PDB file of C-alpha atoms in Angstrom:
ATOM      1  CA  ASP A   1       0.979 -13.460   8.899  1.00 54.00           C
ATOM      2  CA  THR A   2      -1.091 -10.471   7.892  1.00 66.00           C
ATOM      3  CA  GLU A   3      -4.120  -9.437   9.986  1.00 92.00           C
ATOM      4  CA  VAL A   4      -6.019  -8.556   6.827  1.00 97.00           C
ATOM      5  CA  THR A   5      -7.236 -11.694   5.085  1.00 97.00           C
ATOM      6  CA  GLN A   6      -8.091 -11.751   1.403  1.00 98.00           C
ATOM      7  CA  THR A   7      -9.768 -14.528  -0.562  1.00 98.00           C
ATOM      8  CA  PRO A   8      -9.251 -16.039  -2.993  1.00 98.00           C
ATOM      9  CA  LYS A   9      -5.469 -15.784  -3.366  1.00 97.00           C
ATOM     10  CA  HIS A  10      -5.716 -16.398  -7.101  1.00 97.00           C
ATOM     11  CA  LEU A  11      -8.613 -15.973  -9.515  1.00 97.00           C
ATOM     12  CA  VAL A  12      -8.862 -16.658 -13.233  1.00 96.00           C
ATOM     13  CA  MET A  13     -12.008 -15.508 -14.957  1.00 94.00           C
ATOM     14  CA  GLY A  14     -13.386 -14.845 -18.387  1.00 92.00           C
ATOM     15  CA  MET A  15     -14.563 -11.460 -19.554  1.00 91.00           C
ATOM     16  CA  THR A  16     -18.225 -12.399 -19.188  1.00 90.00           C
ATOM     17  CA  ASN A  17     -17.956 -13.875 -15.695  1.00 90.00           C
ATOM     18  CA  LYS A  18     -19.110 -12.346 -12.418  1.00 95.00           C
ATOM     19  CA  LYS A  19     -16.947 -12.919  -9.374  1.00 96.00           C
ATOM     20  CA  SER A  20     -16.231 -11.288  -6.024  1.00 98.00           C
ATOM     21  CA  LEU A  21     -13.093 -10.612  -4.031  1.00 98.00           C
ATOM     22  CA  LYS A  22     -13.361 -10.694  -0.259  1.00 98.00           C
ATOM     23  CA  CYS A  23     -11.442  -8.970   2.498  1.00 98.00           C
ATOM     24  CA  GLU A  24     -11.759  -9.353   6.267  1.00 98.00           C
ATOM     25  CA  GLN A  25     -10.099  -7.689   9.243  1.00 97.00           C
ATOM     26  CA  HIS A  26     -10.709  -8.066  12.969  1.00 91.00           C
ATOM     27  CA  MET A  27      -8.573  -5.207  14.253  1.00 93.00           C
ATOM     28  CA  GLY A  28     -11.552  -2.937  14.856  1.00 92.00           C
ATOM     29  CA  HIS A  29     -10.463  -0.670  12.019  1.00 92.00           C
ATOM     30  CA  ARG A  30     -13.202   1.525  10.555  1.00 91.00           C
ATOM     31  CA  ALA A  31     -11.506   2.542   7.308  1.00 92.00           C
ATOM     32  CA  MET A  32     -10.993  -0.019   4.543  1.00 95.00           C
ATOM     33  CA  TYR A  33      -9.412   0.336   1.137  1.00 96.00           C
ATOM     34  CA  TRP A  34      -9.096  -1.355  -2.248  1.00 98.00           C
ATOM     35  CA  TYR A  35      -5.913  -0.928  -4.292  1.00 98.00           C
ATOM     36  CA  LYS A  36      -4.853  -2.239  -7.684  1.00 98.00           C
ATOM     37  CA  GLN A  37      -1.207  -3.133  -8.303  1.00 98.00           C
ATOM     38  CA  LYS A  38       0.252  -3.982 -11.704  1.00 96.00           C
ATOM     39  CA  ALA A  39       3.561  -5.792 -11.979  1.00 94.00           C
ATOM     40  CA  LYS A  40       6.589  -3.679 -11.030  1.00 91.00           C
ATOM     41  CA  LYS A  41       4.334  -0.741 -10.160  1.00 95.00           C
ATOM     42  CA  PRO A  42       3.162   0.775  -6.871  1.00 96.00           C
ATOM     43  CA  PRO A  43      -0.342   0.171  -5.506  1.00 97.00           C
ATOM     44  CA  GLU A  44      -2.965   2.588  -6.816  1.00 96.00           C
ATOM     45  CA  LEU A  45      -5.953   3.543  -4.689  1.00 95.00           C
ATOM     46  CA  MET A  46      -9.381   2.518  -6.017  1.00 97.00           C
ATOM     47  CA  PHE A  47     -11.894   2.938  -3.180  1.00 96.00           C
ATOM     48  CA  VAL A  48     -12.028   4.074   0.443  1.00 94.00           C
ATOM     49  CA  TYR A  49     -14.745   3.132   2.926  1.00 95.00           C
ATOM     50  CA  SER A  50     -15.053   5.019   6.188  1.00 91.00           C
ATOM     51  CA  TYR A  51     -17.518   3.676   8.767  1.00 91.00           C
ATOM     52  CA  GLU A  52     -19.035   1.424   6.101  1.00 94.00           C
ATOM     53  CA  LYS A  53     -19.732   4.343   3.774  1.00 93.00           C
ATOM     54  CA  LEU A  54     -18.001   4.896   0.447  1.00 95.00           C
ATOM     55  CA  SER A  55     -15.826   7.984   0.871  1.00 92.00           C
ATOM     56  CA  ILE A  56     -13.537   7.884  -2.155  1.00 92.00           C
ATOM     57  CA  ASN A  57     -13.996   6.414  -5.634  1.00 94.00           C
ATOM     58  CA  GLU A  58     -10.907   7.189  -7.690  1.00 94.00           C
ATOM     59  CA  SER A  59     -12.833   7.253 -10.986  1.00 94.00           C
ATOM     60  CA  VAL A  60     -12.884   3.475 -11.123  1.00 96.00           C
ATOM     61  CA  PRO A  61     -14.880   1.904 -14.007  1.00 97.00           C
ATOM     62  CA  SER A  62     -18.311   0.632 -13.020  1.00 96.00           C
ATOM     63  CA  ARG A  63     -17.319  -2.959 -13.816  1.00 97.00           C
ATOM     64  CA  PHE A  64     -15.739  -2.818 -10.338  1.00 98.00           C
ATOM     65  CA  SER A  65     -18.370  -2.517  -7.608  1.00 98.00           C
ATOM     66  CA  PRO A  66     -17.302  -2.274  -3.958  1.00 98.00           C
ATOM     67  CA  GLU A  67     -19.430  -3.250  -1.010  1.00 98.00           C
ATOM     68  CA  CYS A  68     -18.915  -2.960   2.748  1.00 97.00           C
ATOM     69  CA  PRO A  69     -21.481  -5.210   4.480  1.00 96.00           C
ATOM     70  CA  ASN A  70     -20.131  -4.476   7.968  1.00 94.00           C
ATOM     71  CA  SER A  71     -17.139  -2.988   9.711  1.00 90.00           C
ATOM     72  CA  SER A  72     -15.038  -6.151   9.290  1.00 96.00           C
ATOM     73  CA  LEU A  73     -15.789  -7.056   5.686  1.00 98.00           C
ATOM     74  CA  LEU A  74     -15.087  -5.495   2.324  1.00 98.00           C
ATOM     75  CA  ASN A  75     -16.030  -6.992  -1.032  1.00 98.00           C
ATOM     76  CA  LEU A  76     -15.167  -6.106  -4.596  1.00 98.00           C
ATOM     77  CA  HIS A  77     -17.674  -7.357  -7.160  1.00 98.00           C
ATOM     78  CA  LEU A  78     -16.320  -7.901 -10.648  1.00 97.00           C
ATOM     79  CA  HIS A  79     -18.304  -8.050 -13.882  1.00 95.00           C
ATOM     80  CA  ALA A  80     -17.348  -7.856 -17.544  1.00 94.00           C
ATOM     81  CA  LEU A  81     -13.693  -7.219 -16.836  1.00 94.00           C
ATOM     82  CA  GLN A  82     -11.104  -6.582 -19.520  1.00 95.00           C
ATOM     83  CA  PRO A  83      -7.688  -8.243 -19.948  1.00 95.00           C
ATOM     84  CA  GLU A  84      -5.999  -5.018 -18.774  1.00 96.00           C
ATOM     85  CA  ASP A  85      -7.738  -5.465 -15.420  1.00 97.00           C
ATOM     86  CA  SER A  86      -5.411  -8.383 -14.669  1.00 97.00           C
ATOM     87  CA  ALA A  87      -3.468  -7.310 -11.583  1.00 97.00           C
ATOM     88  CA  LEU A  88      -2.945  -7.864  -7.876  1.00 98.00           C
ATOM     89  CA  TYR A  89      -5.874  -6.454  -5.904  1.00 98.00           C
ATOM     90  CA  LEU A  90      -4.951  -5.400  -2.406  1.00 98.00           C
ATOM     91  CA  CYS A  91      -7.188  -4.673   0.543  1.00 98.00           C
ATOM     92  CA  ALA A  92      -6.045  -2.528   3.469  1.00 96.00           C
ATOM     93  CA  SER A  93      -7.504  -1.210   6.689  1.00 95.00           C
ATOM     94  CA  SER A  94      -6.680   1.514   9.182  1.00 93.00           C
ATOM     95  CA  GLN A  95      -8.048   3.071  12.318  1.00 89.00           C
ATOM     96  CA  ASP A  96     -10.364   5.893  11.391  1.00 77.00           C
ATOM     97  CA  GLY A  97     -10.597   8.801  13.744  1.00 63.00           C
ATOM     98  CA  GLY A  98      -9.155  12.186  14.324  1.00 57.00           C
ATOM     99  CA  VAL A  99      -8.146  14.626  11.659  1.00 55.00           C
ATOM    100  CA  GLY A 100      -5.809  13.770   8.836  1.00 56.00           C
ATOM    101  CA  GLY A 101      -6.107  10.021   8.773  1.00 67.00           C
ATOM    102  CA  ASN A 102      -2.595   9.729  10.174  1.00 81.00           C
ATOM    103  CA  GLN A 103      -2.735   6.040  10.931  1.00 87.00           C
ATOM    104  CA  PRO A 104      -0.855   3.318   9.055  1.00 91.00           C
ATOM    105  CA  GLN A 105      -2.737   1.205   6.593  1.00 94.00           C
ATOM    106  CA  HIS A 106      -2.287  -2.539   7.006  1.00 95.00           C
ATOM    107  CA  PHE A 107      -2.437  -4.625   3.848  1.00 97.00           C
ATOM    108  CA  GLY A 108      -3.520  -8.128   3.019  1.00 98.00           C
ATOM    109  CA  ASP A 109      -1.511 -10.286   0.631  1.00 97.00           C
ATOM    110  CA  GLY A 110      -3.895  -9.620  -2.220  1.00 98.00           C
ATOM    111  CA  THR A 111      -5.820 -11.544  -4.848  1.00 98.00           C
ATOM    112  CA  ARG A 112      -3.949 -12.144  -8.072  1.00 98.00           C
ATOM    113  CA  LEU A 113      -6.547 -11.747 -10.800  1.00 97.00           C
ATOM    114  CA  SER A 114      -6.132 -12.941 -14.367  1.00 96.00           C
ATOM    115  CA  ILE A 115      -8.688 -12.089 -17.045  1.00 95.00           C
ATOM    116  CA  LEU A 116      -8.766 -14.387 -20.040  1.00 91.00           C
TER     117      LEU A 116
ATOM    118  CA  GLY B   1      16.391   6.349  -4.852  1.00 44.00           C
ATOM    119  CA  GLU B   2      12.848   6.474  -6.121  1.00 44.00           C
ATOM    120  CA  SER B   3      11.818   8.579  -9.082  1.00 39.00           C
ATOM    121  CA  VAL B   4       9.243   8.501 -11.815  1.00 37.00           C
ATOM    122  CA  GLY B   5      10.463   6.305 -14.660  1.00 40.00           C
ATOM    123  CA  LEU B   6      10.080   3.050 -16.551  1.00 50.00           C
ATOM    124  CA  HIS B   7      12.424   0.976 -14.398  1.00 68.00           C
ATOM    125  CA  LEU B   8      12.491   0.513 -10.661  1.00 81.00           C
ATOM    126  CA  PRO B   9      15.627   1.897  -9.018  1.00 92.00           C
ATOM    127  CA  THR B  10      17.778  -0.803  -7.495  1.00 94.00           C
ATOM    128  CA  LEU B  11      20.147  -0.928  -4.557  1.00 96.00           C
ATOM    129  CA  SER B  12      22.557  -3.815  -3.983  1.00 96.00           C
ATOM    130  CA  VAL B  13      24.390  -4.132  -0.683  1.00 96.00           C
ATOM    131  CA  GLN B  14      26.438  -6.683   1.195  1.00 97.00           C
ATOM    132  CA  GLU B  15      25.050  -8.322   4.289  1.00 97.00           C
ATOM    133  CA  GLY B  16      25.939  -6.266   7.330  1.00 97.00           C
ATOM    134  CA  ASP B  17      26.200  -2.973   5.453  1.00 97.00           C
ATOM    135  CA  ASN B  18      23.860  -0.075   6.088  1.00 97.00           C
ATOM    136  CA  SER B  19      21.304   0.733   3.377  1.00 97.00           C
ATOM    137  CA  ILE B  20      19.770   4.078   2.497  1.00 97.00           C
ATOM    138  CA  ILE B  21      16.696   4.263   0.293  1.00 97.00           C
ATOM    139  CA  ASN B  22      15.568   7.679  -0.883  1.00 96.00           C
ATOM    140  CA  CYS B  23      12.209   9.038  -1.950  1.00 95.00           C
ATOM    141  CA  ALA B  24      11.087  12.369  -3.364  1.00 94.00           C
ATOM    142  CA  TYR B  25       7.462  13.152  -2.645  1.00 92.00           C
ATOM    143  CA  SER B  26       5.309  15.495  -4.619  1.00 87.00           C
ATOM    144  CA  ASN B  27       2.663  17.152  -2.447  1.00 88.00           C
ATOM    145  CA  SER B  28       3.802  19.837  -0.017  1.00 88.00           C
ATOM    146  CA  ALA B  29       0.455  19.462   1.785  1.00 86.00           C
ATOM    147  CA  SER B  30       1.161  15.821   2.695  1.00 89.00           C
ATOM    148  CA  ASP B  31       1.327  15.475   6.448  1.00 87.00           C
ATOM    149  CA  TYR B  32       2.082  11.833   7.083  1.00 91.00           C
ATOM    150  CA  PHE B  33       4.540   9.433   5.481  1.00 95.00           C
ATOM    151  CA  ILE B  34       4.974   5.681   5.611  1.00 96.00           C
ATOM    152  CA  TRP B  35       7.589   3.218   4.441  1.00 97.00           C
ATOM    153  CA  TYR B  36       6.428  -0.211   3.286  1.00 98.00           C
ATOM    154  CA  LYS B  37       8.340  -3.387   2.412  1.00 98.00           C
ATOM    155  CA  GLN B  38       6.868  -5.694  -0.207  1.00 98.00           C
ATOM    156  CA  GLU B  39       8.230  -9.180  -0.696  1.00 97.00           C
ATOM    157  CA  SER B  40       7.407 -11.271  -3.727  1.00 95.00           C
ATOM    158  CA  GLY B  41       3.875 -12.667  -3.569  1.00 92.00           C
ATOM    159  CA  LYS B  42       2.941 -10.603  -0.510  1.00 96.00           C
ATOM    160  CA  GLY B  43       1.194  -7.346   0.251  1.00 97.00           C
ATOM    161  CA  PRO B  44       3.023  -4.226   1.460  1.00 98.00           C
ATOM    162  CA  GLN B  45       4.193  -4.576   5.049  1.00 97.00           C
ATOM    163  CA  PHE B  46       4.310  -1.502   7.306  1.00 96.00           C
ATOM    164  CA  ILE B  47       7.852  -0.628   8.435  1.00 97.00           C
ATOM    165  CA  ILE B  48       7.783   2.831   9.982  1.00 97.00           C
ATOM    166  CA  ASP B  49       5.898   6.097   9.744  1.00 96.00           C
ATOM    167  CA  ILE B  50       6.584   9.757  10.433  1.00 96.00           C
ATOM    168  CA  ARG B  51       4.392  12.808  10.810  1.00 92.00           C
ATOM    169  CA  SER B  52       5.195  16.127   9.204  1.00 91.00           C
ATOM    170  CA  ASN B  53       5.959  17.768  12.553  1.00 92.00           C
ATOM    171  CA  MET B  54       8.990  15.503  12.950  1.00 95.00           C
ATOM    172  CA  ASP B  55      12.215  15.203  10.964  1.00 96.00           C
ATOM    173  CA  LYS B  56      13.508  11.881  12.290  1.00 98.00           C
ATOM    174  CA  ARG B  57      12.066   8.734  13.762  1.00 98.00           C
ATOM    175  CA  GLN B  58      13.797   5.519  14.756  1.00 97.00           C
ATOM    176  CA  GLY B  59      12.573   1.972  14.944  1.00 95.00           C
ATOM    177  CA  GLN B  60      14.283  -1.353  15.298  1.00 94.00           C
ATOM    178  CA  ARG B  61      17.221  -1.211  12.823  1.00 96.00           C
ATOM    179  CA  VAL B  62      15.379   1.425  10.768  1.00 98.00           C
ATOM    180  CA  THR B  63      15.418   5.220  10.760  1.00 98.00           C
ATOM    181  CA  VAL B  64      13.252   7.518   8.668  1.00 98.00           C
ATOM    182  CA  LEU B  65      14.381  11.057   7.890  1.00 98.00           C
ATOM    183  CA  LEU B  66      12.041  13.737   6.564  1.00 97.00           C
ATOM    184  CA  ASN B  67      13.202  16.958   4.897  1.00 96.00           C
ATOM    185  CA  LYS B  68      10.113  19.015   4.150  1.00 93.00           C
ATOM    186  CA  THR B  69      12.107  21.847   2.608  1.00 94.00           C
ATOM    187  CA  VAL B  70      13.131  19.715  -0.352  1.00 94.00           C
ATOM    188  CA  LYS B  71      10.270  17.190  -0.050  1.00 94.00           C
ATOM    189  CA  HIS B  72      12.593  14.278   0.573  1.00 95.00           C
ATOM    190  CA  LEU B  73      12.197  11.149   2.636  1.00 96.00           C
ATOM    191  CA  SER B  74      14.781   8.469   3.350  1.00 97.00           C
ATOM    192  CA  LEU B  75      14.825   5.066   4.994  1.00 98.00           C
ATOM    193  CA  GLN B  76      18.014   3.867   6.622  1.00 98.00           C
ATOM    194  CA  ILE B  77      18.378   0.173   7.424  1.00 98.00           C
ATOM    195  CA  ALA B  78      21.215  -0.755   9.768  1.00 97.00           C
ATOM    196  CA  ALA B  79      23.137  -4.022   9.437  1.00 97.00           C
ATOM    197  CA  THR B  80      21.157  -5.105   6.384  1.00 97.00           C
ATOM    198  CA  GLN B  81      20.275  -8.798   6.248  1.00 97.00           C
ATOM    199  CA  PRO B  82      19.310 -11.084   3.326  1.00 96.00           C
ATOM    200  CA  GLY B  83      15.746 -11.096   4.689  1.00 96.00           C
ATOM    201  CA  ASP B  84      15.600  -7.365   4.020  1.00 98.00           C
ATOM    202  CA  SER B  85      15.664  -8.033   0.265  1.00 97.00           C
ATOM    203  CA  ALA B  86      12.376  -6.706  -1.123  1.00 97.00           C
ATOM    204  CA  VAL B  87      10.791  -3.743  -2.898  1.00 97.00           C
ATOM    205  CA  TYR B  88      10.538  -0.696  -0.640  1.00 98.00           C
ATOM    206  CA  PHE B  89       7.837   1.921  -1.188  1.00 97.00           C
ATOM    207  CA  CYS B  90       7.458   5.298   0.395  1.00 97.00           C
ATOM    208  CA  ALA B  91       3.918   6.617   0.648  1.00 95.00           C
ATOM    209  CA  GLU B  92       2.601  10.090   1.366  1.00 93.00           C
ATOM    210  CA  ASN B  93      -0.756  10.757   2.914  1.00 89.00           C
ATOM    211  CA  ASN B  94      -2.924  13.741   2.164  1.00 79.00           C
ATOM    212  CA  ALA B  95      -6.319  13.037   3.594  1.00 70.00           C
ATOM    213  CA  GLY B  96      -7.409  16.630   3.253  1.00 71.00           C
ATOM    214  CA  GLY B  97      -8.600  16.875   6.823  1.00 70.00           C
ATOM    215  CA  THR B  98     -10.661  13.709   6.692  1.00 75.00           C
ATOM    216  CA  SER B  99     -10.275  10.969   9.269  1.00 72.00           C
ATOM    217  CA  TYR B 100      -9.160   8.249   6.867  1.00 78.00           C
ATOM    218  CA  GLY B 101      -6.010   7.991   4.779  1.00 82.00           C
ATOM    219  CA  LYS B 102      -5.363   8.675   1.135  1.00 86.00           C
ATOM    220  CA  LEU B 103      -1.962   7.255   0.266  1.00 91.00           C
ATOM    221  CA  THR B 104       0.058   7.984  -2.841  1.00 92.00           C
ATOM    222  CA  PHE B 105       2.932   5.572  -3.301  1.00 95.00           C
ATOM    223  CA  GLY B 106       6.358   6.257  -4.762  1.00 95.00           C
ATOM    224  CA  GLN B 107       7.612   4.067  -7.590  1.00 94.00           C
ATOM    225  CA  GLY B 108       9.563   1.722  -5.321  1.00 96.00           C
ATOM    226  CA  THR B 109      13.181   0.668  -4.910  1.00 97.00           C
ATOM    227  CA  ILE B 110      14.410  -2.917  -5.217  1.00 97.00           C
ATOM    228  CA  LEU B 111      16.836  -3.767  -2.406  1.00 97.00           C
ATOM    229  CA  THR B 112      19.030  -6.825  -2.908  1.00 97.00           C
ATOM    230  CA  VAL B 113      21.215  -8.000  -0.028  1.00 97.00           C
ATOM    231  CA  HIS B 114      24.091 -10.326  -0.900  1.00 95.00           C
ATOM    232  CA  PRO B 115      25.318 -12.787   1.751  1.00 91.00           C
TER     233      PRO B 115
END
């Protein structure tokens, strides 16, 4: 079992809906990440939070809005998504400290999102 | 091994054989490398990591080799088992001196282990 928990496991939504993906970890990690993974492709980084502050936004469209309410939780708010946004959305966390970020990222099992 | 392309590289082995999965990374400034295993319907699972000041690291049944001269990484799995069947990704980290990671994943290799 993964120590990073993501809910829901599956989500189907229309293009006009608003929904949120949730991620939780209790490992005391202070860096948290959102990735998008299309079928038969590697994960692609979307956002990085370090100590609850947004540190990296990889030019993600504004219809994806991340939020880090506290050190254990990470949300991804979705609004007006397009069919091409259908993918597996993965959350990860890592210890944050020292130079170079040389700590492994631990992944949840993802939310499989389908946009109708 | 892994390379940029339309189709994932595949490796088929017999149970009990040793497996070697290769990866070419792109950024000479990357200083930390990780191998992940991803099974169907699951997220990537950490296998082993290596820092750029090392050229070899061993874990349980796995060994990672790093050749910085040619920017090449490999994962060796000893006595491969059917449960090792999965997609394997290498990932390079270039956090640019920050304290968090910024991973870039390779394209992945499908490992199939036949009983």
